[in-house]
XYZ file of C-alpha atoms in Angstrom:
716
model
C -27.053 25.841 -35.930
C -30.906 25.408 -36.538
C -31.913 26.987 -33.622
C -29.741 30.019 -34.391
C -31.237 29.991 -38.013
C -34.998 29.684 -36.616
C -33.832 32.858 -34.442
C -33.146 35.222 -37.542
C -36.444 33.946 -39.062
C -38.324 34.638 -35.900
C -36.383 38.134 -35.836
C -37.516 39.130 -39.510
C -40.922 38.429 -38.504
C -40.613 40.294 -35.171
C -41.431 37.421 -33.018
C -38.967 35.574 -30.305
C -37.558 31.941 -31.277
C -40.019 30.496 -28.591
C -42.948 32.385 -30.297
C -41.849 30.684 -33.488
C -41.642 27.305 -32.446
C -44.939 27.717 -30.921
C -46.527 28.390 -34.169
C -44.599 26.070 -35.968
C -45.423 23.183 -34.234
C -48.861 24.235 -33.116
C -51.969 22.146 -34.035
C -55.617 22.847 -32.907
C -54.256 25.165 -30.107
C -51.678 22.392 -28.711
C -47.794 22.946 -29.276
C -45.247 20.396 -29.817
C -42.142 21.815 -28.391
C -40.519 19.943 -25.523
C -38.436 21.563 -23.171
C -37.051 24.968 -22.037
C -35.200 27.124 -23.712
C -31.643 28.362 -23.011
C -28.831 30.401 -24.294
C -26.875 27.668 -25.242
C -29.921 25.702 -27.153
C -30.204 23.475 -30.278
C -33.418 22.378 -31.464
C -34.562 18.993 -33.374
C -37.441 19.153 -35.726
C -39.583 16.204 -36.845
C -40.705 16.015 -40.664
C -43.687 17.730 -40.352
C -42.395 20.759 -38.428
C -39.256 20.978 -41.322
C -41.800 21.147 -43.854
C -43.731 23.909 -42.141
C -40.106 25.953 -41.839
C -39.110 25.572 -45.127
C -42.219 26.535 -46.238
C -42.151 29.511 -43.993
C -38.705 30.712 -45.105
C -39.414 29.773 -48.521
C -36.103 27.475 -48.782
C -36.129 24.056 -50.403
C -35.277 20.972 -48.005
C -32.312 20.346 -50.023
C -30.619 23.579 -49.137
C -31.763 23.901 -45.395
C -30.295 20.058 -45.030
C -26.803 21.044 -46.720
C -26.866 24.371 -44.533
C -27.800 22.904 -41.199
C -26.195 19.626 -39.772
C -28.863 19.203 -37.153
C -31.574 19.283 -39.757
C -32.428 15.833 -40.175
C -30.332 14.208 -37.016
C -33.175 13.310 -34.974
C -36.817 12.605 -35.211
C -38.419 13.872 -31.901
C -41.946 12.261 -31.677
C -45.149 14.107 -31.010
C -48.446 13.142 -30.142
C -48.663 11.610 -33.880
C -46.430 11.235 -36.557
C -48.244 13.864 -38.612
C -48.579 16.653 -36.102
C -44.975 18.681 -36.015
C -42.806 18.331 -33.213
C -39.603 20.037 -31.715
C -37.394 18.969 -28.974
C -34.576 21.361 -27.742
C -31.432 20.147 -26.234
C -28.799 22.228 -24.026
C -25.090 22.411 -23.684
C -23.197 19.397 -24.394
C -25.994 17.558 -25.676
C -26.052 19.241 -28.874
C -24.974 17.622 -32.398
C -21.091 19.143 -32.294
C -18.872 21.538 -30.915
C -20.475 25.026 -31.785
C -19.867 28.839 -30.819
C -21.095 32.339 -32.250
C -20.581 33.058 -35.692
C -18.155 36.195 -36.462
C -20.383 39.067 -36.197
C -18.419 40.916 -38.637
C -18.936 38.153 -40.939
C -22.223 38.278 -39.922
C -22.920 41.942 -41.072
C -21.069 41.224 -44.116
C -23.366 38.459 -45.281
C -26.840 39.651 -43.808
C -26.356 43.823 -43.869
C -27.217 44.103 -40.355
C -25.664 42.926 -37.184
C -27.486 40.249 -35.260
C -26.112 37.263 -33.238
C -26.126 33.971 -34.747
C -24.368 30.356 -33.514
C -23.009 27.808 -35.790
C -21.367 24.712 -35.539
C -17.270 24.843 -35.553
C -14.725 22.127 -36.443
C -11.566 22.308 -34.253
C -10.155 24.507 -37.417
C -12.849 26.906 -37.481
C -12.738 28.522 -34.280
C -10.606 31.699 -35.564
C -12.301 34.221 -37.972
C -9.051 35.064 -39.811
C -10.434 38.151 -41.446
C -11.483 39.620 -38.276
C -8.696 38.039 -36.134
C -11.041 36.898 -33.476
C -11.832 33.471 -31.584
C -15.274 32.012 -31.616
C -15.889 30.965 -27.867
C -17.979 28.523 -27.064
C -19.312 29.485 -23.421
C -22.043 26.904 -21.754
C -25.170 28.293 -21.058
C -25.051 31.307 -23.528
C -24.907 32.351 -27.186
C -20.823 32.225 -26.866
C -18.379 35.070 -26.791
C -16.295 36.676 -29.397
C -12.632 37.078 -28.348
C -10.173 39.518 -30.285
C -6.915 38.148 -31.222
C -5.135 41.193 -31.929
C -2.316 40.718 -29.441
C -2.060 37.033 -29.860
C -1.303 36.780 -33.904
C 0.164 33.179 -33.165
C -3.102 32.006 -32.484
C -4.336 32.936 -36.051
C -1.504 31.598 -37.576
C -2.051 28.077 -35.776
C -5.532 27.879 -37.564
C -3.736 28.374 -41.061
C -1.444 25.596 -40.027
C -4.180 23.466 -38.797
C -6.091 23.945 -41.992
C -2.777 23.062 -43.897
C -2.361 20.036 -41.763
C -5.870 18.744 -42.666
C -5.365 19.123 -46.432
C -1.924 17.144 -46.251
C -2.472 14.537 -43.687
C -5.232 11.758 -43.683
C -4.932 11.442 -39.662
C -4.864 14.992 -39.243
C -7.937 14.983 -37.363
C -6.737 12.048 -34.979
C -3.598 13.368 -34.615
C -5.445 16.710 -33.364
C -7.708 15.097 -30.772
C -4.585 13.043 -29.503
C -2.801 16.376 -28.970
C -5.572 17.845 -27.588
C -5.987 16.113 -24.663
C -2.013 16.299 -24.108
C -2.242 19.751 -24.180
C -5.389 19.884 -21.750
C -3.415 17.593 -19.059
C -0.187 20.020 -19.447
C -2.661 23.133 -19.038
C -4.060 21.375 -15.954
C -1.074 20.843 -14.423
C -0.010 24.668 -14.000
C 3.695 24.282 -14.117
C 5.769 27.292 -12.596
C 8.129 27.054 -15.483
C 5.443 27.842 -18.329
C 5.803 31.707 -19.100
C 4.093 31.780 -22.193
C 0.750 30.515 -21.857
C -0.043 32.923 -18.921
C 0.713 35.531 -20.939
C -1.254 34.770 -23.290
C -4.114 34.117 -21.032
C -3.946 37.692 -19.614
C -3.346 39.257 -23.086
C -6.704 37.991 -24.229
C -9.019 37.979 -20.798
C -11.665 41.155 -21.746
C -11.978 43.947 -19.186
C -14.228 42.617 -16.304
C -13.728 39.000 -16.425
C -13.359 36.926 -13.398
C -9.544 35.589 -14.042
C -10.468 32.117 -12.716
C -13.467 31.769 -14.757
C -11.659 32.910 -17.850
C -8.792 30.381 -17.380
C -11.460 27.835 -17.482
C -13.157 29.056 -21.112
C -9.854 29.740 -22.373
C -8.042 26.777 -22.036
C -8.546 25.859 -26.046
C -7.874 29.322 -26.908
C -4.495 29.633 -25.144
C -3.058 26.216 -25.878
C -4.034 25.883 -29.590
C -0.988 26.948 -31.236
C 0.950 24.072 -28.991
C -2.007 21.774 -30.002
C -1.427 22.089 -33.942
C 2.376 22.309 -33.534
C 1.991 18.497 -31.423
C -0.474 17.396 -33.800
C 1.484 18.483 -37.060
C 4.405 16.330 -35.496
C 2.291 13.212 -34.406
C 0.731 13.101 -37.773
C 4.035 12.804 -39.695
C 4.886 9.211 -40.484
C 8.477 9.554 -40.388
C 8.029 10.891 -36.917
C 6.258 7.819 -36.034
C 8.891 5.415 -37.279
C 11.569 7.780 -35.622
C 9.422 6.793 -31.986
C 9.023 3.306 -32.655
C 12.958 2.910 -33.683
C 13.918 5.000 -30.675
C 12.343 2.508 -28.267
C 15.093 -0.186 -28.935
C 12.908 -2.531 -29.516
C 11.112 -2.114 -25.632
C 7.686 -0.865 -24.583
C 8.303 2.102 -22.348
C 8.019 2.097 -18.829
C 8.518 5.948 -18.909
C 8.759 8.539 -21.614
C 12.710 9.039 -20.901
C 12.943 5.451 -22.310
C 12.124 7.221 -25.745
C 14.388 10.241 -25.472
C 13.480 11.616 -28.813
C 9.888 12.483 -27.719
C 10.818 14.363 -24.548
C 13.429 16.125 -26.651
C 11.962 16.783 -29.907
C 8.722 18.107 -28.076
C 10.916 20.864 -25.933
C 12.759 21.612 -29.276
C 9.444 21.940 -31.158
C 7.441 23.808 -28.685
C 10.388 26.303 -27.696
C 10.286 24.986 -23.871
C 13.517 23.278 -22.878
C 12.310 22.647 -19.544
C 9.911 20.388 -20.798
C 11.890 17.734 -21.836
C 12.624 16.607 -17.983
C 9.040 17.310 -17.284
C 7.946 14.417 -19.505
C 10.877 12.618 -18.928
C 9.322 11.142 -15.924
C 5.849 10.696 -17.491
C 4.363 7.031 -17.024
C 0.969 7.884 -18.111
C -1.625 10.080 -19.869
C -2.570 10.556 -23.365
C 1.092 11.400 -24.743
C 2.329 8.296 -22.905
C -0.463 6.051 -24.248
C 0.786 7.183 -27.947
C 4.075 6.328 -27.204
C 3.443 3.270 -26.024
C 0.903 2.086 -28.964
C 3.339 3.967 -31.662
C 6.077 1.394 -30.270
C 3.938 -1.226 -30.218
C 2.358 -1.096 -33.784
C 5.940 -0.446 -35.000
C 4.669 3.276 -36.440
C 2.649 1.280 -38.796
C -0.365 2.492 -41.091
C -2.367 -0.628 -41.116
C -5.344 -1.559 -39.216
C -3.175 -1.372 -36.067
C -3.143 2.525 -36.430
C -6.612 2.937 -35.450
C -5.682 1.770 -31.993
C -2.722 4.702 -32.139
C -5.146 7.341 -32.492
C -7.677 6.176 -29.808
C -7.592 8.672 -26.275
C -9.399 6.767 -23.422
C -12.595 8.663 -22.435
C -10.920 9.223 -18.864
C -7.941 10.905 -20.830
C -9.620 13.120 -22.570
C -10.268 16.745 -21.781
C -13.220 17.304 -19.271
C -15.813 18.815 -21.005
C -16.114 22.503 -20.476
C -19.491 22.657 -19.179
C -18.636 20.279 -16.400
C -15.378 22.115 -15.202
C -17.678 25.313 -15.312
C -20.284 23.808 -13.137
C -17.938 22.646 -10.569
C -16.533 26.456 -10.831
C -19.631 27.894 -10.230
C -20.635 25.505 -7.336
C -17.419 26.477 -5.199
C -18.236 30.059 -6.034
C -21.980 29.785 -4.761
C -21.176 27.544 -1.850
C -21.069 30.751 0.622
C -20.747 29.364 3.899
C -22.419 26.525 4.249
C -19.256 24.905 2.188
C -19.206 22.931 -0.795
C -22.308 21.120 -1.945
C -21.679 17.121 -2.585
C -19.601 16.576 -5.501
C -21.337 15.621 -8.712
C -20.267 12.157 -10.062
C -18.091 12.892 -13.146
C -19.690 12.540 -16.621
C -18.600 8.897 -17.940
C -17.986 7.376 -14.050
C -19.751 4.447 -12.220
C -20.314 4.832 -8.706
C -20.245 0.966 -8.323
C -16.607 0.984 -10.174
C -15.178 3.825 -7.865
C -16.025 1.794 -4.957
C -14.327 -1.544 -6.222
C -11.623 0.211 -7.332
C -11.278 1.872 -3.709
C -11.613 -1.408 -1.805
C -8.975 -3.261 -4.365
C -6.675 -0.032 -3.560
C -7.128 -0.668 0.093
C -6.104 -4.015 -0.194
C -2.989 -3.367 -2.352
C -1.795 -0.992 0.174
C -2.044 -3.805 2.777
C -0.143 -6.383 0.360
C 2.535 -3.710 -0.371
C 3.155 -2.798 3.512
C 3.832 -6.043 4.228
C 6.151 -7.176 1.064
C 7.253 -3.861 -0.528
C 5.616 -4.072 -3.981
C 2.506 -5.235 -6.106
C 4.255 -8.129 -8.215
C 1.712 -10.420 -7.400
C 0.998 -13.633 -8.877
C -2.384 -14.207 -10.310
C -3.922 -16.332 -7.710
C -2.728 -14.397 -4.913
C -5.434 -13.326 -2.332
C -5.449 -10.840 0.870
C -8.198 -12.512 3.154
C -11.122 -13.423 0.392
C -10.029 -10.657 -1.953
C -8.280 -12.089 -5.195
C -5.632 -9.207 -5.299
C -3.440 -10.959 -7.900
C -6.429 -10.884 -10.292
C -7.321 -7.505 -9.496
C -4.056 -6.289 -9.930
C -3.543 -8.061 -13.315
C -6.729 -6.619 -14.592
C -5.523 -2.692 -13.424
C -2.255 -3.799 -15.326
C -4.122 -4.773 -18.536
C -6.302 -1.574 -18.663
C -3.360 0.552 -17.345
C -3.522 3.049 -20.470
C -7.074 4.045 -19.968
C -7.301 4.584 -16.139
C -7.910 7.724 -15.096
C -4.833 9.892 -13.908
C -5.913 10.108 -10.066
C -6.318 6.013 -10.284
C -3.112 5.830 -12.030
C -1.277 8.072 -9.615
C -2.669 6.126 -6.455
C -1.460 3.175 -7.552
C 2.035 4.668 -8.417
C 1.980 5.555 -4.911
C 1.821 2.501 -3.767
C 4.204 0.924 -6.032
C 6.093 2.927 -8.293
C 6.807 -0.127 -10.505
C 3.269 -1.863 -10.381
C 2.777 -1.482 -14.478
C 5.788 -2.832 -15.765
C 6.602 -3.588 -19.768
C 8.685 -6.480 -18.941
C 7.144 -9.903 -16.917
C 6.110 -9.732 -13.216
C 8.087 -12.629 -12.858
C 11.363 -10.977 -13.627
C 10.149 -8.099 -11.170
C 9.484 -11.014 -8.606
C 12.939 -12.304 -8.975
C 14.520 -8.755 -8.753
C 12.927 -8.259 -5.017
C 14.621 -11.311 -4.063
C 17.673 -10.343 -5.315
C 17.249 -6.949 -3.728
C 16.276 -7.953 -0.367
C 19.378 -10.475 -0.518
C 21.490 -7.160 -0.865
C 19.633 -5.776 2.077
C 20.338 -8.772 4.166
C 23.824 -9.617 2.918
C 25.391 -6.514 1.631
C 26.997 -5.911 -2.036
C 27.103 -8.441 -4.943
C 30.129 -9.985 -5.891
C 29.316 -10.651 -9.544
C 33.323 -11.176 -10.144
C 33.273 -14.322 -8.024
C 29.889 -15.885 -9.348
C 27.399 -14.121 -6.728
C 28.613 -16.555 -3.745
C 26.253 -16.258 -0.839
C 23.410 -16.106 -2.874
C 20.666 -18.494 -3.319
C 21.299 -20.979 -6.281
C 18.260 -19.814 -8.254
C 18.962 -16.153 -7.509
C 22.342 -16.406 -8.310
C 21.900 -18.074 -11.819
C 19.039 -15.223 -12.345
C 21.789 -12.376 -11.503
C 24.130 -14.209 -13.885
C 21.657 -14.481 -16.395
C 20.805 -10.999 -16.322
C 24.672 -10.012 -16.672
C 24.602 -11.840 -19.900
C 21.881 -10.515 -21.337
C 22.447 -7.016 -19.987
C 22.583 -5.052 -23.154
C 19.320 -6.599 -24.150
C 17.426 -5.370 -20.914
C 14.939 -2.741 -21.021
C 16.563 1.032 -19.579
C 14.541 0.535 -16.636
C 15.527 -2.950 -15.784
C 19.174 -1.542 -16.215
C 18.211 1.590 -13.615
C 16.900 -1.488 -11.296
C 19.979 -3.834 -11.234
C 22.091 -0.593 -10.966
C 19.990 0.284 -7.726
C 21.595 -3.373 -6.224
C 25.081 -2.866 -7.341
C 24.887 -4.498 -10.805
C 26.375 -2.023 -13.161
C 27.337 -2.407 -16.676
C 30.993 -2.711 -15.469
C 30.105 -5.255 -12.844
C 28.088 -7.596 -15.381
C 30.662 -7.692 -17.925
C 32.940 -9.298 -14.862
C 30.176 -11.472 -13.655
C 30.801 -15.374 -13.187
C 28.480 -17.955 -13.529
C 26.991 -18.911 -10.350
C 27.525 -22.622 -11.605
C 30.761 -23.809 -12.912
C 31.268 -24.972 -16.196
C 30.342 -28.586 -16.945
C 33.777 -29.512 -17.368
C 34.764 -27.963 -14.344
C 32.021 -29.389 -12.534
C 32.878 -32.790 -13.769
C 36.536 -32.395 -12.389
C 35.546 -31.245 -9.075
C 32.982 -34.277 -8.510
C 35.469 -36.780 -9.683
C 38.001 -35.262 -6.975
C 35.533 -35.570 -4.383
C 34.536 -39.234 -5.449
C 38.227 -39.885 -5.413
C 38.564 -38.404 -1.841
C 35.536 -40.320 -0.579
C 36.700 -43.482 -2.055
C 39.917 -43.141 -0.358
C 38.486 -42.269 2.791
C 35.427 -44.706 2.739
C 37.107 -47.675 0.392
C 34.266 -47.556 -1.941
C 31.760 -45.107 -3.629
C 28.353 -47.469 -2.706
C 28.791 -46.118 0.317
C 27.818 -42.742 -0.976
C 23.960 -43.215 -0.576
C 21.782 -40.547 -2.507
C 21.415 -38.104 -0.207
C 24.924 -37.719 0.798
C 26.898 -34.526 0.922
C 30.647 -34.673 1.086
C 32.907 -31.667 1.232
C 29.753 -29.438 0.572
C 29.399 -31.468 -2.727
C 26.244 -33.613 -3.341
C 28.240 -36.681 -4.547
C 25.281 -39.123 -3.631
C 22.853 -37.621 -5.950
C 25.647 -36.727 -8.669
C 26.861 -40.593 -8.942
C 23.277 -41.893 -9.160
C 23.031 -39.290 -12.137
C 26.156 -40.873 -13.450
C 24.821 -44.403 -13.178
C 21.725 -43.383 -15.153
C 23.900 -41.764 -17.634
C 26.076 -45.009 -18.386
C 22.751 -47.199 -18.821
C 22.002 -44.833 -21.374
C 25.023 -44.248 -23.260
C 26.865 -47.072 -25.451
C 30.151 -45.770 -24.803
C 31.096 -44.131 -21.517
C 32.719 -40.931 -21.313
C 36.163 -39.954 -20.000
C 35.235 -39.181 -16.291
C 32.906 -42.422 -16.322
C 36.253 -44.288 -17.123
C 38.220 -42.626 -13.886
C 35.269 -43.498 -11.785
C 35.719 -47.338 -13.005
C 39.472 -46.490 -11.861
C 38.449 -45.155 -8.802
C 36.071 -48.026 -7.690
C 35.651 -50.524 -10.293
C 32.197 -51.604 -8.247
C 31.170 -47.910 -8.018
C 28.176 -49.011 -10.682
C 27.643 -52.935 -9.981
C 24.952 -54.795 -12.213
C 23.355 -55.757 -8.932
C 21.865 -53.738 -5.959
C 24.092 -51.228 -4.480
C 22.590 -52.494 -0.936
C 24.347 -55.382 -1.502
C 27.353 -53.810 -2.627
C 27.502 -51.553 0.589
C 26.899 -54.674 3.071
C 29.356 -56.545 1.400
C 31.907 -54.156 1.652
C 31.447 -53.277 5.519
C 31.537 -56.867 6.091
C 34.831 -57.418 4.580
C 36.278 -54.056 5.664
C 35.165 -55.158 9.663
C 36.903 -58.499 8.926
C 39.965 -56.994 7.939
C 40.016 -54.600 10.832
C 39.230 -57.348 13.226
C 42.392 -59.369 11.593
C 44.547 -56.531 11.957
C 43.281 -56.088 15.397
C 41.780 -52.433 14.444
C 38.141 -53.073 14.981
C 38.482 -53.035 18.841
C 35.074 -54.583 19.283
C 33.153 -51.883 17.720
C 30.452 -52.685 15.118
C 29.142 -50.093 12.730
C 25.505 -49.310 12.630
C 23.271 -51.960 10.784
C 25.735 -54.854 11.805
C 23.016 -56.734 13.631
C 21.575 -57.516 10.049
C 24.986 -59.173 8.871
C 23.918 -62.765 9.859
C 20.683 -62.491 8.174
C 22.275 -60.957 5.125
C 25.072 -63.762 4.800
C 22.482 -66.251 5.619
C 20.808 -65.195 2.623
C 23.911 -65.343 0.471
C 24.605 -68.686 1.561
C 21.241 -70.382 1.050
C 20.809 -68.507 -2.347
C 24.433 -68.716 -3.603
C 23.644 -70.797 -6.751
C 21.483 -67.604 -7.968
C 24.106 -64.929 -7.195
C 25.827 -63.176 -10.120
C 29.403 -64.964 -10.880
C 30.868 -61.482 -9.836
C 29.033 -61.422 -6.768
C 30.509 -65.122 -5.801
C 33.926 -64.248 -6.677
C 33.318 -61.230 -4.002
C 31.624 -63.367 -1.222
C 34.708 -65.619 -1.961
C 36.749 -62.919 -0.572
C 35.307 -63.199 2.977
C 35.628 -66.849 3.008
C 32.288 -67.927 1.505
C 32.485 -70.589 -1.559
C 30.101 -72.923 -3.177
C 31.487 -75.778 -0.469
C 31.406 -73.670 2.385
C 27.980 -72.237 1.709
C 26.557 -75.714 1.012
C 28.272 -77.192 3.784
C 29.381 -75.193 6.856
C 27.514 -71.659 6.421
C 26.952 -71.272 10.101
C 30.476 -71.497 10.958
C 31.442 -68.454 8.250
C 28.829 -66.428 9.617
C 30.358 -67.624 13.155
C 33.626 -66.215 11.836
C 32.379 -63.331 10.312
C 29.580 -61.791 13.190
C 29.982 -63.926 15.848
C 30.624 -61.583 18.018
C 28.559 -59.120 16.074
C 25.483 -57.326 18.416
C 22.801 -59.952 17.533
C 24.703 -63.426 18.385
C 26.862 -61.371 21.165
C 23.723 -60.345 23.137
C 21.912 -63.770 22.382
C 25.234 -65.570 23.904
C 24.804 -63.405 26.897
C 20.939 -63.766 27.472
C 21.213 -67.794 26.858
C 23.843 -67.871 29.508
C 21.981 -66.015 31.908
C 18.818 -68.086 31.350
C 19.842 -71.061 29.694
C 17.489 -70.559 26.936
C 16.688 -68.248 24.243
C 12.846 -67.787 24.520
C 13.077 -63.977 24.955
C 9.835 -61.748 24.713
C 9.268 -59.718 22.027
C 10.353 -56.646 23.852
C 13.306 -58.034 25.461
C 15.739 -55.044 25.060
C 19.026 -56.105 27.284
C 21.547 -53.491 27.357
C 19.589 -51.268 24.628
C 19.761 -53.786 21.971
C 16.176 -55.041 20.670
C 17.139 -58.997 21.192
C 13.640 -59.899 21.465
C 12.773 -58.257 17.762
C 16.255 -59.580 16.142
C 15.474 -63.326 17.777
C 11.826 -63.092 16.358
C 13.441 -62.093 12.772
C 15.675 -65.231 13.087
C 12.763 -67.230 13.548
C 10.828 -65.928 10.979
C 13.339 -66.379 8.341
C 14.216 -69.876 9.793
C 10.728 -71.012 9.103
C 10.311 -69.209 5.578
C 13.649 -71.020 4.513
C 12.573 -74.348 5.848
C 9.099 -73.846 4.168
C 10.668 -73.209 0.808
C 13.955 -75.211 0.672
C 13.215 -77.796 3.645
C 16.744 -77.251 4.969
C 17.987 -75.381 7.989
C 18.578 -71.710 8.379
C 22.643 -70.857 9.332
C 22.082 -68.504 11.748
C 19.383 -71.044 13.719
C 22.503 -73.620 14.052
C 24.372 -70.762 15.594
C 21.758 -69.939 18.012
C 20.960 -73.708 18.740
C 24.374 -74.016 19.839
C 23.680 -71.234 22.465
C 20.699 -73.105 24.373
C 16.921 -74.263 23.693
C 16.156 -71.954 20.608
C 12.258 -72.709 19.946
C 10.738 -71.525 16.568
C 7.634 -70.059 18.471
C 7.183 -68.206 21.623
C 3.524 -68.789 23.043
C 3.709 -67.789 26.767
C 6.329 -65.645 28.228
C 4.957 -63.059 30.486
C 8.630 -61.602 32.104
C 11.509 -60.771 30.759
C 15.271 -61.578 31.585
């Protein structure tokens, strides 16, 4: 370190470091030293100050630049560029990780014992010759810890250096491994035996155990960190992890069995396998996730593999130690206000807390957080907030991920949220109605739910392991999935069922034209199915076999004229037949009050009808001759005792006329409106053809039937 080098120069001249800096930067009695000097400080010099130091120690600038990493790192500003200036930086604000130089090596190099501090990379913290750990202690010059009782730490550095020589990603792999072991260290698992033993063995006499646990984290975990980094840096291992994922991104580490299993074996901790299996967050999970996502590649995607999010990196030693010291000095006044963690935003923390409160409200009501993106809780866009948390799940701090997992363990899934919502609907059905019956095609389920469940059964082997566990929770195991039948029947079976239903309907009602679009017969949507078959007939040149069967059931099931015409014709013919056979018993079907009008339209427009329609009308007595000569007689025969004419006859007998008010409604029949309709039809028919409306002839025979009613204030 630059300041350590200046300290050795000052020692040779019998000065303090502060005095030397003052002398180097002094111009006309003014000193250019900024900030206070502390035990872990580093100094940056501008060009003028560097020239003075080089002249003082008689070492060329090239040699100083090579020996001191911070020599030209920053140019502190003085009153002018020509005046020398020095700026002191403390603790974590230094150039890189540092520690004390090995006293034995310093003595061998300089011939005397003197403290020195040096920049230390991760693979330089152990002096293999003197077997000591060069520990960085914030606020001081560091500490040298003997490793006579921890030979595995010395061996770990040799392995670390060998790894750096052999692998181009060794440095990145070590950073990931360091974040992983730091998280393990914070868990304080009761099964861990080796780390507490190593911690106690390396602790100097008289050291506070709690403070020592903070300072010794890197020392104690170093062998396991190197072993883990060696494993992560292996390309063969990365390919194995990618293959073991089975083509699925992991929900937890147990979905990639080789990761927890191999780590437990490599680190000689069998219990670690079970501990890691349930891990759904953290640096190791993030590395595994990205390894499977990039399929172990070594291209540009590999950079994402080695990125450790800021929230998952080990907390700086200075921050942890400062928190411990605050707790120790709090005394009876209690703990002081918690200092904001480095890299955390007060605004972001408040926004997350607000979103989490809304998430708890939603989960308490619905039982999950599988929201759609436009879901809102009051004025809060919860769906968008949850989506953002899922998109950044790998970089969330541990405490935030744990809070969301507490609200909903399945808040962040590697499959689609739509699948998860469908699963919750199936789960709710099981809770309300009992176990699923896959062998019978999931009866009693909603159509969409049943089809979704059958789809899961057909794709069961390709589902994510966690998806299969969820389905097993509602009774859909691999065995049940193998016996599942579709919610919908096969197309052939469905057509056979529909044809049988159509045959039964035609046998009961006489024709298929009565099956309107919304008709459901024997639990089957017959009307909708027939409509679809009529559309199919118009699109196909050759009718299918089932369409030929429909022709055999009812030759007029798909007539070339409107179905409404066919329905009324069938009803009139059936009623006329029943009257001849004495089966009608005076009952008229609904809508029969419009038959007289319909028959009049057929008679007056007979020549415009389809030839086959004319043939059908002949079956009820309407021919070209009768339609032209005596249509009113035919209408009288077919519906003379129908509701309209019957009530008109009764009214005329009682009042001597048919000039009824519009609202006249004898015995509940709207006679006034019915007669008004006949007057309207009569006027329109006379205006267009000059002829007489057939029903008007029948009504005129009953009594005066004016074509307009000007004044009538009373009813019958």
